[in-house]
mmCIF file of C-alpha atoms in Angstrom:
data_model
loop_
_atom_site.group_PDB
_atom_site.id
_atom_site.type_symbol
_atom_site.label_atom_id
_atom_site.label_comp_id
_atom_site.label_asym_id
_atom_site.label_seq_id
_atom_site.Cartn_x
_atom_site.Cartn_y
_atom_site.Cartn_z
ATOM 1 C CA MET A 215 -3.882 -7.078 -22.544
ATOM 2 C CA LEU A 216 -5.032 -3.573 -21.244
ATOM 3 C CA VAL A 217 -8.735 -4.088 -21.831
ATOM 4 C CA GLN A 218 -8.514 -7.770 -20.099
ATOM 5 C CA ASN A 219 -6.739 -5.804 -17.265
ATOM 6 C CA LEU A 220 -9.226 -2.609 -16.950
ATOM 7 C CA ALA A 221 -11.877 -5.462 -17.024
ATOM 8 C CA ILE A 222 -9.914 -7.154 -14.191
ATOM 9 C CA LEU A 223 -9.505 -3.785 -12.140
ATOM 10 C CA VAL A 224 -13.187 -3.001 -12.483
ATOM 11 C CA LEU A 225 -14.439 -6.428 -11.361
ATOM 12 C CA ALA A 226 -11.897 -6.314 -8.392
ATOM 13 C CA GLY A 227 -13.091 -2.950 -7.112
ATOM 14 C CA PHE A 228 -16.492 -4.471 -6.735
ATOM 15 C CA VAL A 229 -15.622 -7.107 -4.979
ATOM 16 C CA GLY A 230 -13.636 -4.698 -2.610
ATOM 17 C CA PHE A 231 -17.275 -2.434 -2.068
ATOM 18 C CA ALA A 232 -18.884 -6.045 -1.681
ATOM 19 C CA VAL A 233 -16.873 -7.716 1.203
ATOM 20 C CA ILE A 234 -16.981 -4.534 3.025
ATOM 21 C CA SER A 235 -20.634 -4.230 3.782
ATOM 22 C CA LYS A 236 -21.221 -4.631 7.518
ATOM 23 C CA VAL A 237 -18.173 -4.716 9.586
ATOM 24 C CA PRO A 238 -18.792 -4.111 13.759
ATOM 25 C CA ASN A 239 -16.725 -1.364 15.110
ATOM 26 C CA THR A 240 -13.812 -3.292 17.251
ATOM 27 C CA LEU A 241 -13.026 -5.040 13.964
ATOM 28 C CA HIS A 242 -12.335 -1.903 11.652
ATOM 29 C CA THR A 243 -8.631 -1.343 12.991
ATOM 30 C CA PRO A 244 -7.698 -4.964 12.222
ATOM 31 C CA LEU A 245 -9.659 -4.848 9.106
ATOM 32 C CA MET A 246 -7.575 -2.039 8.089
ATOM 33 C CA SER A 247 -4.634 -3.370 9.342
ATOM 34 C CA GLY A 248 -5.592 -6.738 7.284
ATOM 35 C CA THR A 249 -5.911 -4.675 3.971
ATOM 36 C CA ASN A 250 -2.790 -3.047 4.593
ATOM 37 C CA ALA A 251 -1.025 -6.140 4.775
ATOM 38 C CA ILE A 252 -2.082 -7.080 1.568
ATOM 39 C CA HIS A 253 -1.249 -4.562 -0.484
ATOM 40 C CA GLY A 254 1.844 -5.580 0.641
ATOM 41 C CA ILE A 255 1.466 -7.466 -2.744
ATOM 42 C CA VAL A 256 3.621 -4.466 -4.107
ATOM 43 C CA LEU A 257 6.598 -6.867 -3.103
ATOM 44 C CA LEU A 258 6.001 -8.787 -6.503
ATOM 45 C CA GLY A 259 6.365 -5.857 -8.273
ATOM 46 C CA ALA A 260 9.603 -5.282 -6.884
ATOM 47 C CA LEU A 261 10.672 -8.763 -7.627
ATOM 48 C CA ILE A 262 9.884 -9.089 -10.970
ATOM 49 C CA VAL A 263 11.658 -5.774 -11.904
ATOM 50 C CA LEU A 264 14.627 -6.958 -10.144
ATOM 51 C CA GLY A 265 14.183 -10.661 -11.274
ATOM 52 C CA LEU A 266 14.055 -9.723 -14.636
ATOM 53 C CA GLY A 267 17.223 -8.173 -14.987
ATOM 54 C CA ALA A 268 17.101 -4.486 -13.585
ATOM 55 C CA THR A 269 20.643 -3.348 -14.344
ATOM 56 C CA GLY A 270 22.925 -1.052 -12.689
ATOM 57 C CA ALA A 271 24.163 -0.464 -9.150
ATOM 58 C CA LEU A 272 21.551 2.602 -8.041
ATOM 59 C CA ASP A 273 18.415 0.814 -9.558
ATOM 60 C CA GLN A 274 19.496 -2.295 -7.572
ATOM 61 C CA ILE A 275 19.759 -0.271 -4.334
ATOM 62 C CA LEU A 276 16.468 0.907 -4.862
ATOM 63 C CA LEU A 277 15.103 -2.344 -5.479
ATOM 64 C CA VAL A 278 16.443 -4.049 -3.205
ATOM 65 C CA ILE A 279 15.090 -1.418 -0.682
ATOM 66 C CA ALA A 280 11.652 -1.683 -2.111
ATOM 67 C CA ILE A 281 12.111 -5.328 -1.280
ATOM 68 C CA ALA A 282 12.856 -5.178 1.920
ATOM 69 C CA PHE A 283 9.558 -2.536 2.142
ATOM 70 C CA GLY A 284 7.245 -5.115 0.373
ATOM 71 C CA THR A 285 8.219 -7.496 2.624
ATOM 72 C CA ILE A 286 7.842 -5.358 5.579
ATOM 73 C CA ASN A 287 4.457 -4.461 4.720
ATOM 74 C CA VAL A 288 3.561 -8.199 4.181
ATOM 75 C CA VAL A 289 5.339 -9.716 7.361
ATOM 76 C CA GLY A 290 4.737 -6.893 10.067
ATOM 77 C CA GLY A 291 1.073 -6.393 8.611
ATOM 78 C CA PHE A 292 -0.074 -10.166 8.931
ATOM 79 C CA LEU A 293 1.986 -10.444 12.208
ATOM 80 C CA VAL A 294 0.311 -7.360 13.886
ATOM 81 C CA THR A 295 -3.054 -8.126 12.334
ATOM 82 C CA ASP A 296 -2.666 -11.304 14.508
ATOM 83 C CA ARG A 297 -2.161 -9.734 17.508
ATOM 84 C CA MET A 298 -4.507 -7.269 17.607
ATOM 85 C CA LEU A 299 -7.441 -10.437 16.867
ATOM 86 C CA GLY A 300 -5.639 -12.307 19.794
ATOM 87 C CA MET A 301 -6.433 -8.894 22.181
ATOM 88 C CA PHE A 302 -10.240 -8.757 20.576
ATOM 89 C CA LYS A 303 -10.096 -12.949 21.076
ATOM 90 C CA ALA A 304 -9.243 -12.453 24.966
ATOM 91 C CA LYS A 305 -11.377 -9.892 25.810
ATOM 92 C CA LYS A 306 -14.049 -11.358 23.900
ATOM 93 C CA GLU A 307 -14.317 -14.914 25.475
ATOM 94 C CA PRO A 308 -15.439 -14.671 29.053
ATOM 95 C CA GLU A 309 -18.306 -12.977 27.654
ATOM 96 C CA GLU A 310 -19.533 -16.209 25.662
ATOM 97 C CA MET B 235 9.108 -29.481 -13.809
ATOM 98 C CA SER B 236 9.193 -26.791 -17.030
ATOM 99 C CA TRP B 237 5.322 -26.982 -16.418
ATOM 100 C CA LEU B 238 5.805 -24.749 -13.051
ATOM 101 C CA GLN B 239 7.321 -22.584 -14.674
ATOM 102 C CA ASP B 240 4.504 -22.070 -17.331
ATOM 103 C CA PRO B 241 2.768 -18.536 -17.344
ATOM 104 C CA ALA B 242 -0.361 -20.844 -17.410
ATOM 105 C CA THR B 243 0.744 -22.295 -14.031
ATOM 106 C CA ILE B 244 1.847 -18.922 -12.414
ATOM 107 C CA GLN B 245 -1.355 -17.155 -13.598
ATOM 108 C CA CYS B 246 -3.254 -19.865 -11.619
ATOM 109 C CA LEU B 247 -1.357 -19.606 -8.417
ATOM 110 C CA TYR B 248 -2.386 -15.755 -8.609
ATOM 111 C CA ILE B 249 -5.935 -16.720 -9.065
ATOM 112 C CA VAL B 250 -5.536 -18.967 -6.197
ATOM 113 C CA ALA B 251 -3.951 -16.138 -4.234
ATOM 114 C CA PHE B 252 -6.501 -13.525 -4.846
ATOM 115 C CA ALA B 253 -9.506 -15.620 -3.971
ATOM 116 C CA LEU B 254 -7.666 -16.838 -0.559
ATOM 117 C CA PHE B 255 -7.545 -13.237 -0.239
ATOM 118 C CA ILE B 256 -11.077 -12.350 -0.983
ATOM 119 C CA TYR B 257 -12.043 -15.005 1.537
ATOM 120 C CA GLY B 258 -9.890 -14.055 4.051
ATOM 121 C CA LEU B 259 -11.279 -10.390 3.727
ATOM 122 C CA MET B 260 -14.417 -11.863 4.537
ATOM 123 C CA GLY B 261 -13.551 -13.966 7.274
ATOM 124 C CA LEU B 262 -12.035 -10.445 8.933
ATOM 125 C CA THR B 263 -15.642 -8.707 8.891
ATOM 126 C CA GLY B 264 -16.783 -11.257 11.003
ATOM 127 C CA PRO B 265 -15.458 -11.187 15.223
ATOM 128 C CA ARG B 266 -15.801 -14.844 15.001
ATOM 129 C CA THR B 267 -13.889 -15.707 11.896
ATOM 130 C CA ALA B 268 -11.584 -12.533 11.637
ATOM 131 C CA VAL B 269 -8.256 -14.615 13.074
ATOM 132 C CA ARG B 270 -8.509 -17.233 10.106
ATOM 133 C CA GLY B 271 -9.472 -14.859 7.887
ATOM 134 C CA ASN B 272 -6.197 -13.577 8.540
ATOM 135 C CA LEU B 273 -4.462 -16.900 8.378
ATOM 136 C CA ILE B 274 -6.120 -17.363 5.015
ATOM 137 C CA ALA B 275 -4.579 -14.607 3.570
ATOM 138 C CA ALA B 276 -1.186 -14.676 4.340
ATOM 139 C CA VAL B 277 -1.290 -18.168 3.005
ATOM 140 C CA GLY B 278 -2.643 -16.423 -0.417
ATOM 141 C CA MET B 279 0.284 -13.962 -0.348
ATOM 142 C CA ALA B 280 3.138 -16.605 0.537
ATOM 143 C CA ILE B 281 1.564 -18.532 -2.789
ATOM 144 C CA ALA B 282 1.937 -14.748 -4.786
ATOM 145 C CA VAL B 283 5.158 -14.741 -4.003
ATOM 146 C CA LEU B 284 6.329 -17.869 -4.416
ATOM 147 C CA ALA B 285 4.496 -18.080 -7.804
ATOM 148 C CA THR B 286 6.238 -14.753 -8.425
ATOM 149 C CA ALA B 287 9.618 -16.628 -7.942
ATOM 150 C CA LEU B 288 8.664 -18.972 -10.700
ATOM 151 C CA THR B 289 8.740 -16.601 -13.640
ATOM 152 C CA PRO B 290 10.821 -17.613 -16.340
ATOM 153 C CA GLY B 291 14.161 -15.838 -16.208
ATOM 154 C CA MET B 292 14.446 -14.728 -12.752
ATOM 155 C CA GLY B 293 17.831 -13.798 -11.363
ATOM 156 C CA ASN B 294 19.469 -11.339 -9.015
ATOM 157 C CA TRP B 295 18.647 -14.318 -6.550
ATOM 158 C CA TRP B 296 20.859 -12.937 -3.854
ATOM 159 C CA LEU B 297 19.961 -9.321 -4.094
ATOM 160 C CA ILE B 298 16.294 -10.931 -3.768
ATOM 161 C CA LEU B 299 17.087 -12.599 -0.930
ATOM 162 C CA LEU B 300 19.064 -9.930 0.813
ATOM 163 C CA GLY B 301 16.313 -7.717 0.475
ATOM 164 C CA ILE B 302 13.466 -10.024 1.499
ATOM 165 C CA ALA B 303 16.116 -10.522 4.530
ATOM 166 C CA LEU B 304 16.083 -7.245 5.592
ATOM 167 C CA GLY B 305 12.749 -6.847 5.799
ATOM 168 C CA THR B 306 11.713 -9.689 7.599
ATOM 169 C CA ALA B 307 14.937 -8.521 10.171
ATOM 170 C CA VAL B 308 13.061 -5.479 10.305
ATOM 171 C CA GLY B 309 9.207 -6.155 10.218
ATOM 172 C CA VAL B 310 9.426 -9.138 12.833
ATOM 173 C CA PRO B 311 10.978 -7.630 15.621
ATOM 174 C CA ALA B 312 8.817 -4.405 14.641
ATOM 175 C CA ALA B 313 5.094 -6.550 14.723
ATOM 176 C CA ARG B 314 6.250 -9.084 17.560
ATOM 177 C CA LYS B 315 7.324 -5.609 20.074
ATOM 178 C CA VAL B 316 4.982 -3.174 19.345
ATOM 179 C CA LYS B 317 3.013 -2.346 22.621
ATOM 180 C CA MET B 318 -0.683 -2.521 21.939
ATOM 181 C CA THR B 319 -1.454 0.864 22.328
ATOM 182 C CA ALA B 320 0.802 1.632 19.375
ATOM 183 C CA MET B 321 -0.506 -0.247 17.088
ATOM 184 C CA PRO B 322 -1.887 2.398 14.616
ATOM 185 C CA GLN B 323 0.778 4.375 14.239
ATOM 186 C CA MET B 324 2.654 0.972 13.498
ATOM 187 C CA VAL B 325 -0.251 0.423 11.022
ATOM 188 C CA ALA B 326 0.720 3.571 9.263
ATOM 189 C CA LEU B 327 4.395 2.730 9.388
ATOM 190 C CA PHE B 328 3.884 -0.696 7.603
ATOM 191 C CA ASN B 329 1.592 1.033 5.285
ATOM 192 C CA GLY B 330 3.771 3.999 4.561
ATOM 193 C CA VAL B 331 6.791 1.407 3.181
ATOM 194 C CA GLY B 332 4.472 0.063 0.801
ATOM 195 C CA GLY B 333 3.978 3.027 -0.868
ATOM 196 C CA GLY B 334 7.713 3.468 -0.668
ATOM 197 C CA ALA B 335 7.856 0.127 -2.726
ATOM 198 C CA VAL B 336 5.595 1.318 -4.845
ATOM 199 C CA ALA B 337 7.081 4.454 -5.478
ATOM 200 C CA LEU B 338 10.694 3.152 -5.652
ATOM 201 C CA VAL B 339 9.695 0.400 -8.310
ATOM 202 C CA ALA B 340 7.854 3.808 -10.371
ATOM 203 C CA TRP B 341 11.604 5.340 -10.366
ATOM 204 C CA VAL B 342 13.506 2.272 -11.232
ATOM 205 C CA GLU B 343 10.675 2.010 -14.415
ATOM 206 C CA PHE B 344 11.267 4.632 -15.454
ATOM 207 C CA ARG B 345 15.131 4.708 -15.411
ATOM 208 C CA GLN B 346 15.370 1.477 -16.855
ATOM 209 C CA SER B 347 12.779 2.290 -19.424
ATOM 210 C CA ASN B 348 14.737 5.828 -20.405
ATOM 211 C CA GLY B 349 12.158 7.581 -19.400
ATOM 212 C CA PHE B 350 9.242 4.814 -21.105
ATOM 213 C CA THR B 351 10.835 5.561 -24.334
ATOM 214 C CA GLY B 352 9.122 2.984 -26.715
ATOM 215 C CA GLU B 353 6.355 1.780 -24.214
ATOM 216 C CA PRO B 354 3.004 2.359 -24.385
ATOM 217 C CA LEU B 355 1.000 5.298 -23.191
ATOM 218 C CA TYR B 356 -0.881 3.079 -20.532
ATOM 219 C CA VAL B 357 2.247 2.213 -19.114
ATOM 220 C CA SER B 358 3.614 5.895 -18.444
ATOM 221 C CA ILE B 359 0.154 7.059 -17.203
ATOM 222 C CA ALA B 360 -0.408 3.827 -15.031
ATOM 223 C CA THR B 361 3.577 4.385 -13.470
ATOM 224 C CA LEU B 362 3.223 7.864 -12.825
ATOM 225 C CA PHE B 363 -0.054 7.481 -10.764
ATOM 226 C CA ALA B 364 1.513 4.540 -9.195
ATOM 227 C CA ALA B 365 4.555 7.233 -8.201
ATOM 228 C CA VAL B 366 2.454 9.942 -7.017
ATOM 229 C CA VAL B 367 0.172 8.508 -4.935
ATOM 230 C CA GLY B 368 2.972 5.722 -3.439
ATOM 231 C CA SER B 369 4.876 8.802 -2.666
ATOM 232 C CA VAL B 370 2.219 10.445 -0.871
ATOM 233 C CA SER B 371 0.932 7.550 1.097
ATOM 234 C CA PHE B 372 4.603 6.915 1.986
ATOM 235 C CA TRP B 373 5.331 10.350 3.048
ATOM 236 C CA GLY B 374 1.876 11.047 4.708
ATOM 237 C CA SER B 375 1.873 7.425 6.530
ATOM 238 C CA ASN B 376 5.624 8.665 8.138
ATOM 239 C CA VAL B 377 3.879 12.168 9.043
ATOM 240 C CA ALA B 378 0.509 10.186 10.539
ATOM 241 C CA PHE B 379 3.375 8.054 12.516
ATOM 242 C CA GLY B 380 5.315 10.734 14.008
ATOM 243 C CA LYS B 381 1.985 12.421 15.231
ATOM 244 C CA LEU B 382 0.711 9.314 16.915
ATOM 245 C CA GLN B 383 4.426 8.402 18.274
ATOM 246 C CA GLU B 384 4.213 11.992 19.234
ATOM 247 C CA ILE B 385 7.371 12.515 17.566
ATOM 248 C CA LEU B 386 5.668 15.430 15.718
ATOM 249 C CA PRO B 387 3.264 17.536 17.851
ATOM 250 C CA GLY B 388 -0.292 15.900 17.544
ATOM 251 C CA ARG B 389 -1.941 19.541 17.281
ATOM 252 C CA PRO B 390 -2.810 20.628 13.315
ATOM 253 C CA ILE B 391 0.018 22.446 12.560
ATOM 254 C CA THR B 392 -0.507 24.501 9.355
ATOM 255 C CA VAL B 393 1.014 27.548 7.463
ATOM 256 C CA GLY B 394 -2.052 29.477 8.159
ATOM 257 C CA ARG B 395 -3.894 31.257 4.773
ATOM 258 C CA MET B 396 -1.368 29.876 2.802
ATOM 259 C CA GLN B 397 -2.230 26.395 3.099
ATOM 260 C CA GLN B 398 -4.477 26.121 0.413
ATOM 261 C CA PRO B 399 -2.186 27.907 -2.284
ATOM 262 C CA LEU B 400 0.718 25.924 -1.115
ATOM 263 C CA ASN B 401 -0.933 22.263 -1.582
ATOM 264 C CA LEU B 402 -2.130 23.736 -4.976
ATOM 265 C CA LEU B 403 1.342 24.819 -6.340
ATOM 266 C CA LEU B 404 2.256 21.269 -4.844
ATOM 267 C CA VAL B 405 -0.404 19.461 -7.028
ATOM 268 C CA LEU B 406 0.302 21.503 -9.819
ATOM 269 C CA ILE B 407 4.059 21.031 -9.874
ATOM 270 C CA THR B 408 2.938 16.966 -9.890
ATOM 271 C CA LEU B 409 0.831 17.266 -12.261
ATOM 272 C CA PHE B 410 3.297 19.566 -15.137
ATOM 273 C CA CYS B 411 6.090 16.539 -14.196
ATOM 274 C CA GLY B 412 3.663 14.073 -15.028
ATOM 275 C CA VAL B 413 2.250 15.745 -17.921
ATOM 276 C CA ALA B 414 5.683 16.202 -19.155
ATOM 277 C CA VAL B 415 7.033 12.603 -18.802
ATOM 278 C CA VAL B 416 3.675 11.309 -20.952
ATOM 279 C CA ALA B 417 4.829 13.785 -23.352
ATOM 280 C CA GLY B 418 7.899 12.573 -24.217
ATOM 281 C CA GLY B 419 10.085 14.040 -21.415
ATOM 282 C CA THR B 420 12.844 11.845 -20.705
ATOM 283 C CA SER B 421 14.815 13.593 -18.463
ATOM 284 C CA GLU B 422 15.193 12.104 -14.984
ATOM 285 C CA LEU B 423 14.848 15.298 -13.119
ATOM 286 C CA LEU B 424 10.918 15.469 -14.069
ATOM 287 C CA MET B 425 10.670 12.116 -12.089
ATOM 288 C CA ILE B 426 12.518 13.655 -9.502
ATOM 289 C CA GLY B 427 10.284 16.929 -9.621
ATOM 290 C CA LEU B 428 7.090 14.152 -9.563
ATOM 291 C CA LEU B 429 8.393 12.465 -6.683
ATOM 292 C CA VAL B 430 9.231 15.312 -4.447
ATOM 293 C CA ALA B 431 6.779 17.516 -5.499
ATOM 294 C CA SER B 432 3.758 14.269 -4.144
ATOM 295 C CA ALA B 433 6.474 14.121 -1.098
ATOM 296 C CA LEU B 434 5.957 17.623 -0.510
ATOM 297 C CA LEU B 435 1.981 16.842 -0.706
ATOM 298 C CA GLY B 436 1.554 13.942 1.112
ATOM 299 C CA VAL B 437 3.581 15.866 4.511
ATOM 300 C CA ALA B 438 1.458 19.264 3.818
ATOM 301 C CA VAL B 439 -1.953 17.420 3.652
ATOM 302 C CA VAL B 440 -1.280 15.381 6.688
ATOM 303 C CA LEU B 441 0.754 17.541 9.214
ATOM 304 C CA PRO B 442 -2.676 20.136 9.428
ATOM 305 C CA ILE B 443 -4.812 16.777 10.398
ATOM 306 C CA GLY B 444 -5.077 16.537 13.846
ATOM 307 C CA GLY B 445 -4.024 13.211 16.309
ATOM 308 C CA ALA B 446 -7.655 12.355 16.709
ATOM 309 C CA ASP B 447 -8.539 11.955 13.303
ATOM 310 C CA MET B 448 -5.109 10.127 12.476
ATOM 311 C CA PRO B 449 -6.768 6.659 12.253
ATOM 312 C CA VAL B 450 -9.334 7.501 9.776
ATOM 313 C CA VAL B 451 -6.141 9.264 7.513
ATOM 314 C CA ILE B 452 -4.296 5.921 7.726
ATOM 315 C CA SER B 453 -7.143 3.743 6.413
ATOM 316 C CA LEU B 454 -7.593 6.774 3.559
ATOM 317 C CA LEU B 455 -3.508 6.193 3.246
ATOM 318 C CA ASN B 456 -4.359 2.854 3.246
ATOM 319 C CA ALA B 457 -6.554 2.731 0.046
ATOM 320 C CA PHE B 458 -4.258 4.999 -1.579
ATOM 321 C CA THR B 459 -1.303 2.758 -1.478
ATOM 322 C CA GLY B 460 -3.831 -0.078 -2.797
ATOM 323 C CA LEU B 461 -4.473 1.740 -5.682
ATOM 324 C CA SER B 462 -1.223 2.651 -6.382
ATOM 325 C CA ALA B 463 -0.589 -1.406 -6.498
ATOM 326 C CA ALA B 464 -3.135 -1.748 -8.668
ATOM 327 C CA ALA B 465 -1.791 0.618 -11.126
ATOM 328 C CA THR B 466 1.857 -1.210 -11.011
ATOM 329 C CA GLY B 467 -0.224 -3.889 -11.563
ATOM 330 C CA ILE B 468 -1.600 -2.902 -14.840
ATOM 331 C CA ALA B 469 1.837 -1.214 -16.045
ATOM 332 C CA LEU B 470 4.054 -4.489 -15.116
ATOM 333 C CA ASN B 471 0.720 -6.455 -16.563
ATOM 334 C CA ASN B 472 0.427 -8.626 -13.199
ATOM 335 C CA THR B 473 -3.116 -9.981 -12.620
ATOM 336 C CA ALA B 474 -2.625 -10.869 -8.701
ATOM 337 C CA LEU B 475 -1.189 -6.768 -8.229
ATOM 338 C CA ILE B 476 -4.078 -5.770 -10.165
ATOM 339 C CA VAL B 477 -6.659 -7.573 -8.132
ATOM 340 C CA ALA B 478 -5.340 -7.441 -4.272
ATOM 341 C CA GLY B 479 -4.543 -3.995 -4.995
ATOM 342 C CA MET B 480 -7.926 -2.801 -6.622
ATOM 343 C CA ILE B 481 -9.679 -4.674 -3.959
ATOM 344 C CA VAL B 482 -7.524 -3.441 -1.093
ATOM 345 C CA GLY B 483 -8.286 0.482 -2.975
ATOM 346 C CA ALA B 484 -11.823 -0.160 -3.131
ATOM 347 C CA SER B 485 -12.576 -2.088 0.602
ATOM 348 C CA GLY B 486 -10.388 0.570 2.180
ATOM 349 C CA SER B 487 -12.418 3.390 0.922
ATOM 350 C CA ILE B 488 -15.555 1.784 2.491
ATOM 351 C CA LEU B 489 -13.809 1.233 5.575
ATOM 352 C CA THR B 490 -12.050 4.654 5.823
ATOM 353 C CA ASN B 491 -16.158 5.945 5.008
ATOM 354 C CA LEU B 492 -17.207 3.393 7.782
ATOM 355 C CA MET B 493 -14.718 4.890 10.451
ATOM 356 C CA ALA B 494 -15.312 8.508 10.337
ATOM 357 C CA LYS B 495 -19.031 7.985 10.329
ATOM 358 C CA ALA B 496 -18.235 5.849 13.321
ATOM 359 C CA MET B 497 -16.163 8.606 14.701
ATOM 360 C CA ASN B 498 -18.986 11.243 13.494
ATOM 361 C CA ARG B 499 -16.890 12.676 11.008
ATOM 362 C CA SER B 500 -16.433 13.537 7.380
ATOM 363 C CA ILE B 501 -13.673 12.630 5.271
ATOM 364 C CA PRO B 502 -13.482 16.012 3.766
ATOM 365 C CA ALA B 503 -14.025 17.458 7.043
ATOM 366 C CA ILE B 504 -10.894 15.003 7.964
ATOM 367 C CA VAL B 505 -8.948 16.184 5.063
ATOM 368 C CA ALA B 506 -9.654 19.940 5.181
ATOM 369 C CA GLY B 507 -8.078 19.395 8.818
ATOM 370 C CA GLY B 508 -6.803 22.394 10.348
ATOM 371 C CA PHE B 509 -7.479 24.744 7.613
ATOM 372 C CA GLY B 510 -10.753 23.859 7.508
ATOM 373 C CA GLY B 511 -11.781 26.302 9.620
ATOM 374 C CA ASP B 512 -12.043 25.965 13.881
ATOM 375 C CA GLY B 513 -9.431 23.004 13.877
ATOM 376 C CA THR B 514 -11.334 20.773 16.197
ATOM 377 C CA THR B 515 -10.084 17.293 16.116
ATOM 378 C CA ALA B 516 -12.882 15.072 17.109
#
């Protein structure tokens, strides 16, 4: 299981490198914000640990906070990226 | 409905989800496709969350819903109302909470397994790595937010010549706690020591960096959070976390480099920040 996961890890790393080759400067911040939203996937980790029966009040409180944090990361991240790109489009269209 | 809860179904949904992440990211690199790319990645995230909810034996639904409701109640208005000029610090904050989530999950994993008793070695190593990087990212991002929001002064703040020895000391404490836990230590003080030392490290590294360099630092911390998510995925044996985290880790590093180049700065010079010498900020 570990070896398979490490293989996936390495391959995903190369995909990440390959995807970002040429990016216009204006898209740097939206792209950062977009990748930021994607690592909100840590939400899944919190869901699994809490869902599969974490016990004890302190652990449950910590995990609820973790889920809230993850949700903020995901929801806020995608919304902010969308707003940034909306601004980008509004500025871009008159030129075309 | 039982086929829905088949682990193979969940794995297939994860594959769909990370395919959408990659496709969405490709879209985000071009001006014409960027808006759609962001939406595609968001759909991928929704699929990943729903697939996780199907995991057999999931419980604690009220607490899960409470967490999601809290996160939505905070995240949506924050993202909607933030001024365009305040976007970078908002991204820093969102990045920070992601790192915070990783650190919290790692801490709970330590507590639930009674200090990784009976867990394979790789689980403890991956979880501790996630804890350290998540904690650095959370506190570093909060400092970056504070600087950009002008809660903290934007100029480099250092402790002068003691900066490097201080950073080194924090690294050593973090390493000591980590090695002690991996070697079989089960005292929670070790885990708390590790989290606190890496939190202080995050603060100590970002404080000396000037406000103008902050976007690059946020991008770097963004890549770090991605890596910590991937480590959590290794520990929890969750493909979606490994792939999405690692893609962000890799693409985030490249992006950080591109951003630094666009500003005519080098990453080591930025991270060396205020204690590198002249303390000029771009």
